[in-house]
Amino acid sequence: MKTKRILGIHNIDILLMCFIFLLLFLLPVIFTRVGETISWRNVFKIWQDRALIIPIFLLNHWLLVPKLMLRKKYKAYIGLVTAIIIASSVFYYFHDEPNTIKQREAAERSFRPRPDGPPKPVSQPPASVPPYVNLLMFSLLIVAVDTGLSLTKSWHQNEED
């Protein structure tokens, strides 16, 4: 019976979470191409943003789910998960905002009027989702998937016993 657990549902959650994290870190490499080359500066920035999800996942998986959710302390679990995700998003907002301000100032400098006429228009990329909102959304997604997998694994183990 023990080998069935090791080969069966026990490793499915770990494999699925590894696959999700692989996608989170691989997709920027695929989708940040400029022509034939990869925009590594953008990829590293996205990886930096996404790396903040890993401690949230580990905290949820190894501490909050076993100590609170599986012991049916739902209010405490939801409160702590919400507080952790919001706190990390707020922290990241204040950490990243100076960089965003510098980028805006650089864009404004490139839009200075020419002496012989109107300002030269600068091609602006479409507005994207701010990094702190990305962190918030991906954190919620990872926590929800991990919690669902952990609850399914626990339910399956209880059914086997």
Short mmCIF file of N, CA and C in Angstrom, two decimals:
data_model
loop_
_atom_site.label_atom_id
_atom_site.label_comp_id
_atom_site.label_asym_id
_atom_site.label_seq_id
_atom_site.Cartn_x
_atom_site.Cartn_y
_atom_site.Cartn_z
N MET A 1 0.83 -1.20 0.00
CA MET A 1 0.00 0.00 0.00
C MET A 1 0.87 1.26 0.00
N LYS A 2 2.01 1.20 0.71
CA LYS A 2 2.89 2.36 0.80
C LYS A 2 3.51 2.71 -0.55
N THR A 3 3.92 1.68 -1.33
CA THR A 3 4.50 1.96 -2.64
C THR A 3 3.47 2.58 -3.57
N LYS A 4 2.22 2.19 -3.43
CA LYS A 4 1.19 2.78 -4.27
C LYS A 4 1.09 4.28 -4.01
N ARG A 5 1.19 4.70 -2.75
CA ARG A 5 1.13 6.11 -2.41
C ARG A 5 2.33 6.86 -2.98
N ILE A 6 3.50 6.26 -2.88
CA ILE A 6 4.70 6.94 -3.36
C ILE A 6 4.64 7.11 -4.87
N LEU A 7 4.19 6.10 -5.59
CA LEU A 7 4.13 6.18 -7.03
C LEU A 7 2.86 6.87 -7.53
N GLY A 8 1.83 6.91 -6.72
CA GLY A 8 0.55 7.45 -7.15
C GLY A 8 0.40 8.92 -6.87
N ILE A 9 -0.58 9.28 -6.08
CA ILE A 9 -0.97 10.67 -5.89
C ILE A 9 0.05 11.47 -5.07
N HIS A 10 0.91 10.80 -4.33
CA HIS A 10 1.86 11.52 -3.48
C HIS A 10 2.75 12.47 -4.28
N ASN A 11 3.23 12.03 -5.41
CA ASN A 11 4.14 12.86 -6.20
C ASN A 11 3.44 13.70 -7.26
N ILE A 12 2.17 13.48 -7.48
CA ILE A 12 1.45 14.25 -8.50
C ILE A 12 1.46 15.72 -8.16
N ASP A 13 1.22 16.08 -6.91
CA ASP A 13 1.17 17.50 -6.54
C ASP A 13 2.53 18.16 -6.73
N ILE A 14 3.59 17.46 -6.38
CA ILE A 14 4.93 18.02 -6.54
C ILE A 14 5.25 18.19 -8.03
N LEU A 15 4.94 17.17 -8.82
CA LEU A 15 5.20 17.25 -10.26
C LEU A 15 4.38 18.36 -10.92
N LEU A 16 3.12 18.49 -10.53
CA LEU A 16 2.28 19.53 -11.12
C LEU A 16 2.77 20.93 -10.74
N MET A 17 3.17 21.13 -9.50
CA MET A 17 3.68 22.44 -9.09
C MET A 17 5.01 22.74 -9.79
N CYS A 18 5.86 21.73 -9.97
CA CYS A 18 7.11 21.95 -10.72
C CYS A 18 6.80 22.35 -12.16
N PHE A 19 5.80 21.71 -12.76
CA PHE A 19 5.41 22.06 -14.12
C PHE A 19 4.88 23.50 -14.19
N ILE A 20 4.07 23.89 -13.22
CA ILE A 20 3.53 25.25 -13.20
C ILE A 20 4.66 26.26 -13.05
N PHE A 21 5.60 26.01 -12.14
CA PHE A 21 6.72 26.93 -11.97
C PHE A 21 7.61 26.95 -13.21
N LEU A 22 7.79 25.82 -13.84
CA LEU A 22 8.56 25.79 -15.08
C LEU A 22 7.90 26.67 -16.14
N LEU A 23 6.58 26.58 -16.26
CA LEU A 23 5.86 27.44 -17.20
C LEU A 23 6.00 28.91 -16.83
N LEU A 24 5.87 29.23 -15.55
CA LEU A 24 5.98 30.62 -15.12
C LEU A 24 7.33 31.23 -15.49
N PHE A 25 8.38 30.41 -15.45
CA PHE A 25 9.71 30.92 -15.74
C PHE A 25 10.13 30.70 -17.20
N LEU A 26 9.49 29.79 -17.90
CA LEU A 26 9.84 29.53 -19.29
C LEU A 26 9.08 30.42 -20.27
N LEU A 27 7.84 30.73 -19.98
CA LEU A 27 7.03 31.53 -20.89
C LEU A 27 7.62 32.91 -21.18
N PRO A 28 8.21 33.61 -20.21
CA PRO A 28 8.83 34.89 -20.57
C PRO A 28 9.94 34.76 -21.61
N VAL A 29 10.67 33.65 -21.59
CA VAL A 29 11.73 33.45 -22.58
C VAL A 29 11.11 33.31 -23.97
N ILE A 30 9.98 32.66 -24.04
CA ILE A 30 9.33 32.43 -25.33
C ILE A 30 8.67 33.70 -25.85
N PHE A 31 8.03 34.46 -24.96
CA PHE A 31 7.21 35.58 -25.40
C PHE A 31 7.87 36.95 -25.32
N THR A 32 9.13 37.03 -24.94
CA THR A 32 9.79 38.34 -24.91
C THR A 32 10.81 38.48 -26.04
N ARG A 33 10.54 37.82 -27.12
CA ARG A 33 11.43 37.92 -28.29
C ARG A 33 11.20 39.24 -29.00
N VAL A 34 12.29 39.85 -29.41
CA VAL A 34 12.25 41.03 -30.26
C VAL A 34 12.89 40.60 -31.58
N GLY A 35 12.05 40.30 -32.54
CA GLY A 35 12.56 39.75 -33.79
C GLY A 35 13.04 38.33 -33.56
N GLU A 36 14.32 38.12 -33.84
CA GLU A 36 14.91 36.79 -33.67
C GLU A 36 15.64 36.62 -32.34
N THR A 37 15.82 37.71 -31.59
CA THR A 37 16.58 37.62 -30.35
C THR A 37 15.65 37.69 -29.14
N ILE A 38 16.15 37.18 -28.05
CA ILE A 38 15.40 37.19 -26.79
C ILE A 38 15.80 38.44 -26.03
N SER A 39 14.83 39.14 -25.51
CA SER A 39 15.09 40.33 -24.71
C SER A 39 15.41 39.90 -23.28
N TRP A 40 16.69 39.57 -23.04
CA TRP A 40 17.07 39.01 -21.75
C TRP A 40 16.86 39.98 -20.61
N ARG A 41 16.97 41.26 -20.87
CA ARG A 41 16.74 42.25 -19.81
C ARG A 41 15.29 42.14 -19.30
N ASN A 42 14.35 42.03 -20.23
CA ASN A 42 12.95 41.86 -19.85
C ASN A 42 12.71 40.51 -19.17
N VAL A 43 13.36 39.47 -19.68
CA VAL A 43 13.19 38.14 -19.09
C VAL A 43 13.68 38.14 -17.64
N PHE A 44 14.86 38.72 -17.38
CA PHE A 44 15.38 38.75 -16.02
C PHE A 44 14.50 39.56 -15.09
N LYS A 45 13.92 40.64 -15.59
CA LYS A 45 13.00 41.44 -14.77
C LYS A 45 11.76 40.63 -14.42
N ILE A 46 11.22 39.90 -15.39
CA ILE A 46 10.05 39.05 -15.13
C ILE A 46 10.41 37.93 -14.16
N TRP A 47 11.58 37.33 -14.35
CA TRP A 47 12.02 36.28 -13.42
C TRP A 47 12.17 36.83 -12.00
N GLN A 48 12.70 38.03 -11.89
CA GLN A 48 12.84 38.66 -10.57
C GLN A 48 11.47 38.83 -9.92
N ASP A 49 10.51 39.28 -10.71
CA ASP A 49 9.15 39.46 -10.18
C ASP A 49 8.54 38.13 -9.76
N ARG A 50 8.71 37.13 -10.59
CA ARG A 50 8.09 35.82 -10.33
C ARG A 50 8.80 35.05 -9.21
N ALA A 51 10.06 35.36 -8.97
CA ALA A 51 10.78 34.67 -7.89
C ALA A 51 10.17 34.98 -6.53
N LEU A 52 9.48 36.08 -6.42
CA LEU A 52 8.84 36.43 -5.15
C LEU A 52 7.67 35.50 -4.82
N ILE A 53 7.19 34.77 -5.80
CA ILE A 53 6.08 33.84 -5.56
C ILE A 53 6.57 32.59 -4.84
N ILE A 54 7.82 32.22 -5.02
CA ILE A 54 8.35 30.99 -4.46
C ILE A 54 8.25 30.96 -2.93
N PRO A 55 8.67 32.01 -2.19
CA PRO A 55 8.50 31.95 -0.73
C PRO A 55 7.04 31.87 -0.30
N ILE A 56 6.16 32.52 -1.06
CA ILE A 56 4.72 32.44 -0.73
C ILE A 56 4.24 31.01 -0.89
N PHE A 57 4.65 30.37 -1.98
CA PHE A 57 4.28 28.97 -2.21
C PHE A 57 4.81 28.07 -1.10
N LEU A 58 6.10 28.22 -0.78
CA LEU A 58 6.71 27.36 0.25
C LEU A 58 6.04 27.54 1.60
N LEU A 59 5.78 28.77 1.96
CA LEU A 59 5.10 29.06 3.23
C LEU A 59 3.71 28.43 3.25
N ASN A 60 2.99 28.56 2.14
CA ASN A 60 1.65 27.98 2.06
C ASN A 60 1.71 26.46 2.13
N HIS A 61 2.59 25.88 1.31
CA HIS A 61 2.64 24.41 1.18
C HIS A 61 3.12 23.71 2.45
N TRP A 62 4.15 24.24 3.07
CA TRP A 62 4.76 23.53 4.18
C TRP A 62 4.29 23.98 5.56
N LEU A 63 3.66 25.14 5.65
CA LEU A 63 3.24 25.62 6.96
C LEU A 63 1.74 25.87 7.07
N LEU A 64 1.21 26.72 6.21
CA LEU A 64 -0.18 27.14 6.37
C LEU A 64 -1.19 26.03 6.08
N VAL A 65 -1.00 25.30 5.00
CA VAL A 65 -1.96 24.23 4.67
C VAL A 65 -1.94 23.14 5.74
N PRO A 66 -0.77 22.58 6.10
CA PRO A 66 -0.81 21.51 7.10
C PRO A 66 -1.24 21.98 8.49
N LYS A 67 -0.81 23.17 8.89
CA LYS A 67 -1.09 23.62 10.26
C LYS A 67 -2.48 24.25 10.42
N LEU A 68 -3.01 24.81 9.35
CA LEU A 68 -4.30 25.50 9.48
C LEU A 68 -5.40 24.84 8.63
N MET A 69 -5.19 24.77 7.33
CA MET A 69 -6.26 24.30 6.44
C MET A 69 -6.65 22.85 6.73
N LEU A 70 -5.67 21.97 6.87
CA LEU A 70 -5.98 20.56 7.10
C LEU A 70 -6.48 20.31 8.52
N ARG A 71 -6.31 21.26 9.40
CA ARG A 71 -6.85 21.16 10.77
C ARG A 71 -8.15 21.95 10.91
N LYS A 72 -8.71 22.31 9.76
CA LYS A 72 -10.01 22.98 9.65
C LYS A 72 -10.07 24.34 10.35
N LYS A 73 -8.96 25.04 10.34
CA LYS A 73 -8.91 26.41 10.84
C LYS A 73 -8.98 27.34 9.63
N TYR A 74 -10.13 27.34 8.98
CA TYR A 74 -10.29 28.01 7.70
C TYR A 74 -10.15 29.53 7.78
N LYS A 75 -10.75 30.14 8.80
CA LYS A 75 -10.68 31.60 8.91
C LYS A 75 -9.24 32.07 9.11
N ALA A 76 -8.50 31.36 9.97
CA ALA A 76 -7.11 31.72 10.21
C ALA A 76 -6.28 31.53 8.93
N TYR A 77 -6.55 30.44 8.22
CA TYR A 77 -5.82 30.17 6.98
C TYR A 77 -6.08 31.27 5.95
N ILE A 78 -7.34 31.56 5.70
CA ILE A 78 -7.68 32.57 4.70
C ILE A 78 -7.14 33.94 5.11
N GLY A 79 -7.23 34.27 6.38
CA GLY A 79 -6.71 35.55 6.86
C GLY A 79 -5.20 35.66 6.68
N LEU A 80 -4.46 34.62 7.05
CA LEU A 80 -3.01 34.66 6.91
C LEU A 80 -2.56 34.66 5.45
N VAL A 81 -3.18 33.84 4.62
CA VAL A 81 -2.82 33.81 3.20
C VAL A 81 -3.09 35.17 2.57
N THR A 82 -4.25 35.73 2.88
CA THR A 82 -4.59 37.04 2.33
C THR A 82 -3.59 38.10 2.80
N ALA A 83 -3.27 38.08 4.08
CA ALA A 83 -2.32 39.06 4.62
C ALA A 83 -0.94 38.92 3.99
N ILE A 84 -0.47 37.70 3.80
CA ILE A 84 0.85 37.46 3.22
C ILE A 84 0.89 37.94 1.77
N ILE A 85 -0.14 37.60 1.00
CA ILE A 85 -0.16 37.99 -0.42
C ILE A 85 -0.27 39.51 -0.55
N ILE A 86 -1.14 40.12 0.23
CA ILE A 86 -1.29 41.58 0.15
C ILE A 86 -0.02 42.28 0.63
N ALA A 87 0.57 41.79 1.72
CA ALA A 87 1.80 42.41 2.24
C ALA A 87 2.94 42.30 1.22
N SER A 88 3.08 41.15 0.58
CA SER A 88 4.15 41.02 -0.41
C SER A 88 3.89 41.90 -1.63
N SER A 89 2.62 42.04 -2.04
CA SER A 89 2.29 42.91 -3.17
C SER A 89 2.54 44.37 -2.83
N VAL A 90 2.17 44.78 -1.63
CA VAL A 90 2.41 46.17 -1.20
C VAL A 90 3.91 46.44 -1.10
N PHE A 91 4.65 45.50 -0.51
CA PHE A 91 6.09 45.64 -0.42
C PHE A 91 6.69 45.79 -1.82
N TYR A 92 6.26 44.94 -2.74
CA TYR A 92 6.80 45.00 -4.09
C TYR A 92 6.42 46.29 -4.78
N TYR A 93 5.21 46.79 -4.53
CA TYR A 93 4.78 48.06 -5.12
C TYR A 93 5.73 49.17 -4.72
N PHE A 94 6.05 49.26 -3.42
CA PHE A 94 6.94 50.33 -2.96
C PHE A 94 8.38 50.09 -3.38
N HIS A 95 8.75 48.84 -3.56
CA HIS A 95 10.10 48.52 -4.04
C HIS A 95 10.24 48.86 -5.53
N ASP A 96 9.20 48.60 -6.31
CA ASP A 96 9.27 48.76 -7.76
C ASP A 96 8.87 50.16 -8.23
N GLU A 97 8.12 50.91 -7.43
CA GLU A 97 7.63 52.22 -7.85
C GLU A 97 8.75 53.19 -8.23
N PRO A 98 9.87 53.27 -7.49
CA PRO A 98 10.95 54.16 -7.94
C PRO A 98 11.45 53.82 -9.35
N ASN A 99 11.53 52.55 -9.69
CA ASN A 99 11.94 52.15 -11.05
C ASN A 99 10.92 52.60 -12.08
N THR A 100 9.64 52.49 -11.75
CA THR A 100 8.59 52.92 -12.67
C THR A 100 8.66 54.42 -12.89
N ILE A 101 8.91 55.18 -11.84
CA ILE A 101 9.03 56.64 -11.96
C ILE A 101 10.21 57.00 -12.86
N LYS A 102 11.35 56.31 -12.70
CA LYS A 102 12.51 56.57 -13.55
C LYS A 102 12.20 56.27 -15.01
N GLN A 103 11.43 55.21 -15.27
CA GLN A 103 11.08 54.87 -16.65
C GLN A 103 10.17 55.95 -17.25
N ARG A 104 9.23 56.45 -16.45
CA ARG A 104 8.35 57.52 -16.94
C ARG A 104 9.14 58.78 -17.25
N GLU A 105 10.08 59.13 -16.37
CA GLU A 105 10.90 60.33 -16.60
C GLU A 105 11.74 60.18 -17.87
N ALA A 106 12.27 59.00 -18.10
CA ALA A 106 13.06 58.77 -19.32
C ALA A 106 12.18 58.90 -20.56
N ALA A 107 10.94 58.41 -20.48
CA ALA A 107 10.03 58.54 -21.62
C ALA A 107 9.68 60.01 -21.85
N GLU A 108 9.50 60.77 -20.77
CA GLU A 108 9.19 62.21 -20.93
C GLU A 108 10.37 62.95 -21.53
N ARG A 109 11.60 62.60 -21.14
CA ARG A 109 12.78 63.26 -21.69
C ARG A 109 12.90 63.00 -23.19
N SER A 110 12.50 61.82 -23.63
CA SER A 110 12.59 61.51 -25.05
C SER A 110 11.48 62.19 -25.84
N PHE A 111 10.54 62.83 -25.17
CA PHE A 111 9.42 63.50 -25.82
C PHE A 111 9.58 65.02 -25.81
N ARG A 112 10.81 65.48 -25.60
CA ARG A 112 11.07 66.93 -25.58
C ARG A 112 10.81 67.54 -26.95
N PRO A 113 10.33 68.77 -26.98
CA PRO A 113 10.07 69.40 -28.27
C PRO A 113 11.36 69.68 -29.03
N ARG A 114 11.27 69.53 -30.32
CA ARG A 114 12.41 69.87 -31.17
C ARG A 114 12.40 71.38 -31.40
N PRO A 115 13.57 71.98 -31.61
CA PRO A 115 13.60 73.43 -31.81
C PRO A 115 12.89 73.86 -33.09
N ASP A 116 12.78 72.97 -34.06
CA ASP A 116 12.20 73.37 -35.34
C ASP A 116 10.74 72.95 -35.51
N GLY A 117 10.08 72.50 -34.45
CA GLY A 117 8.68 72.13 -34.63
C GLY A 117 8.11 71.39 -33.43
N PRO A 118 7.01 70.68 -33.67
CA PRO A 118 6.35 69.97 -32.58
C PRO A 118 7.20 68.80 -32.08
N PRO A 119 6.88 68.30 -30.90
CA PRO A 119 7.67 67.19 -30.37
C PRO A 119 7.54 65.94 -31.25
N LYS A 120 8.63 65.23 -31.29
CA LYS A 120 8.66 64.00 -32.07
C LYS A 120 7.91 62.93 -31.27
N PRO A 121 6.87 62.33 -31.85
CA PRO A 121 6.13 61.32 -31.10
C PRO A 121 7.00 60.09 -30.87
N VAL A 122 6.84 59.52 -29.68
CA VAL A 122 7.59 58.33 -29.31
C VAL A 122 6.61 57.17 -29.30
N SER A 123 7.00 56.11 -29.94
CA SER A 123 6.15 54.93 -29.96
C SER A 123 6.13 54.30 -28.57
N GLN A 124 4.98 54.31 -27.95
CA GLN A 124 4.83 53.74 -26.61
C GLN A 124 4.20 52.36 -26.73
N PRO A 125 4.74 51.38 -25.99
CA PRO A 125 4.09 50.07 -25.99
C PRO A 125 2.76 50.17 -25.25
N PRO A 126 1.84 49.28 -25.53
CA PRO A 126 0.56 49.34 -24.83
C PRO A 126 0.78 49.16 -23.32
N ALA A 127 -0.06 49.83 -22.56
CA ALA A 127 0.06 49.74 -21.10
C ALA A 127 -0.12 48.29 -20.67
N SER A 128 0.79 47.85 -19.83
CA SER A 128 0.71 46.47 -19.36
C SER A 128 0.26 46.46 -17.90
N VAL A 129 0.04 45.27 -17.40
CA VAL A 129 -0.36 45.11 -16.01
C VAL A 129 0.84 45.44 -15.14
N PRO A 130 0.67 46.28 -14.12
CA PRO A 130 1.80 46.61 -13.25
C PRO A 130 2.36 45.35 -12.58
N PRO A 131 3.66 45.33 -12.32
CA PRO A 131 4.28 44.12 -11.75
C PRO A 131 3.68 43.70 -10.41
N TYR A 132 3.29 44.65 -9.56
CA TYR A 132 2.72 44.26 -8.28
C TYR A 132 1.36 43.59 -8.45
N VAL A 133 0.61 43.96 -9.48
CA VAL A 133 -0.67 43.29 -9.76
C VAL A 133 -0.40 41.89 -10.31
N ASN A 134 0.62 41.76 -11.14
CA ASN A 134 1.04 40.44 -11.62
C ASN A 134 1.40 39.54 -10.45
N LEU A 135 2.17 40.07 -9.50
CA LEU A 135 2.55 39.30 -8.32
C LEU A 135 1.31 38.87 -7.55
N LEU A 136 0.38 39.77 -7.38
CA LEU A 136 -0.86 39.47 -6.67
C LEU A 136 -1.63 38.36 -7.37
N MET A 137 -1.80 38.47 -8.67
CA MET A 137 -2.57 37.46 -9.42
C MET A 137 -1.88 36.10 -9.43
N PHE A 138 -0.58 36.08 -9.71
CA PHE A 138 0.13 34.80 -9.74
C PHE A 138 0.20 34.17 -8.35
N SER A 139 0.34 34.97 -7.31
CA SER A 139 0.36 34.44 -5.95
C SER A 139 -0.97 33.78 -5.61
N LEU A 140 -2.06 34.46 -5.94
CA LEU A 140 -3.39 33.87 -5.70
C LEU A 140 -3.55 32.57 -6.47
N LEU A 141 -3.10 32.56 -7.71
CA LEU A 141 -3.21 31.36 -8.53
C LEU A 141 -2.40 30.20 -7.95
N ILE A 142 -1.16 30.46 -7.60
CA ILE A 142 -0.29 29.42 -7.06
C ILE A 142 -0.83 28.89 -5.74
N VAL A 143 -1.25 29.79 -4.86
CA VAL A 143 -1.78 29.37 -3.55
C VAL A 143 -3.06 28.55 -3.74
N ALA A 144 -3.94 28.97 -4.65
CA ALA A 144 -5.19 28.24 -4.87
C ALA A 144 -4.92 26.84 -5.43
N VAL A 145 -4.02 26.75 -6.41
CA VAL A 145 -3.70 25.44 -7.00
C VAL A 145 -3.04 24.54 -5.96
N ASP A 146 -2.08 25.08 -5.22
CA ASP A 146 -1.38 24.29 -4.21
C ASP A 146 -2.33 23.82 -3.12
N THR A 147 -3.20 24.70 -2.65
CA THR A 147 -4.15 24.33 -1.61
C THR A 147 -5.11 23.27 -2.12
N GLY A 148 -5.60 23.43 -3.34
CA GLY A 148 -6.48 22.43 -3.92
C GLY A 148 -5.80 21.07 -4.05
N LEU A 149 -4.56 21.08 -4.51
CA LEU A 149 -3.82 19.81 -4.62
C LEU A 149 -3.57 19.18 -3.26
N SER A 150 -3.24 20.00 -2.27
CA SER A 150 -2.98 19.48 -0.92
C SER A 150 -4.26 18.89 -0.31
N LEU A 151 -5.38 19.57 -0.52
CA LEU A 151 -6.65 19.04 0.00
C LEU A 151 -7.04 17.75 -0.72
N THR A 152 -6.83 17.69 -2.02
CA THR A 152 -7.13 16.48 -2.78
C THR A 152 -6.25 15.32 -2.32
N LYS A 153 -4.98 15.60 -2.12
CA LYS A 153 -4.04 14.57 -1.64
C LYS A 153 -4.45 14.08 -0.26
N SER A 154 -4.81 14.98 0.63
CA SER A 154 -5.24 14.62 1.99
C SER A 154 -6.52 13.78 1.94
N TRP A 155 -7.47 14.21 1.11
CA TRP A 155 -8.72 13.46 0.98
C TRP A 155 -8.44 12.05 0.45
N HIS A 156 -7.57 11.95 -0.55
CA HIS A 156 -7.24 10.64 -1.14
C HIS A 156 -6.57 9.73 -0.10
N GLN A 157 -5.68 10.28 0.69
CA GLN A 157 -5.01 9.50 1.73
C GLN A 157 -6.01 9.03 2.79
N ASN A 158 -6.95 9.90 3.14
CA ASN A 158 -7.98 9.51 4.13
C ASN A 158 -8.88 8.42 3.58
N GLU A 159 -9.17 8.45 2.29
CA GLU A 159 -10.01 7.42 1.67
C GLU A 159 -9.29 6.08 1.63
N GLU A 160 -7.96 6.09 1.43
CA GLU A 160 -7.19 4.86 1.39
C GLU A 160 -7.07 4.21 2.76
N ASP A 161 -7.02 5.03 3.80
CA ASP A 161 -6.84 4.49 5.17
C ASP A 161 -8.10 3.90 5.72
#
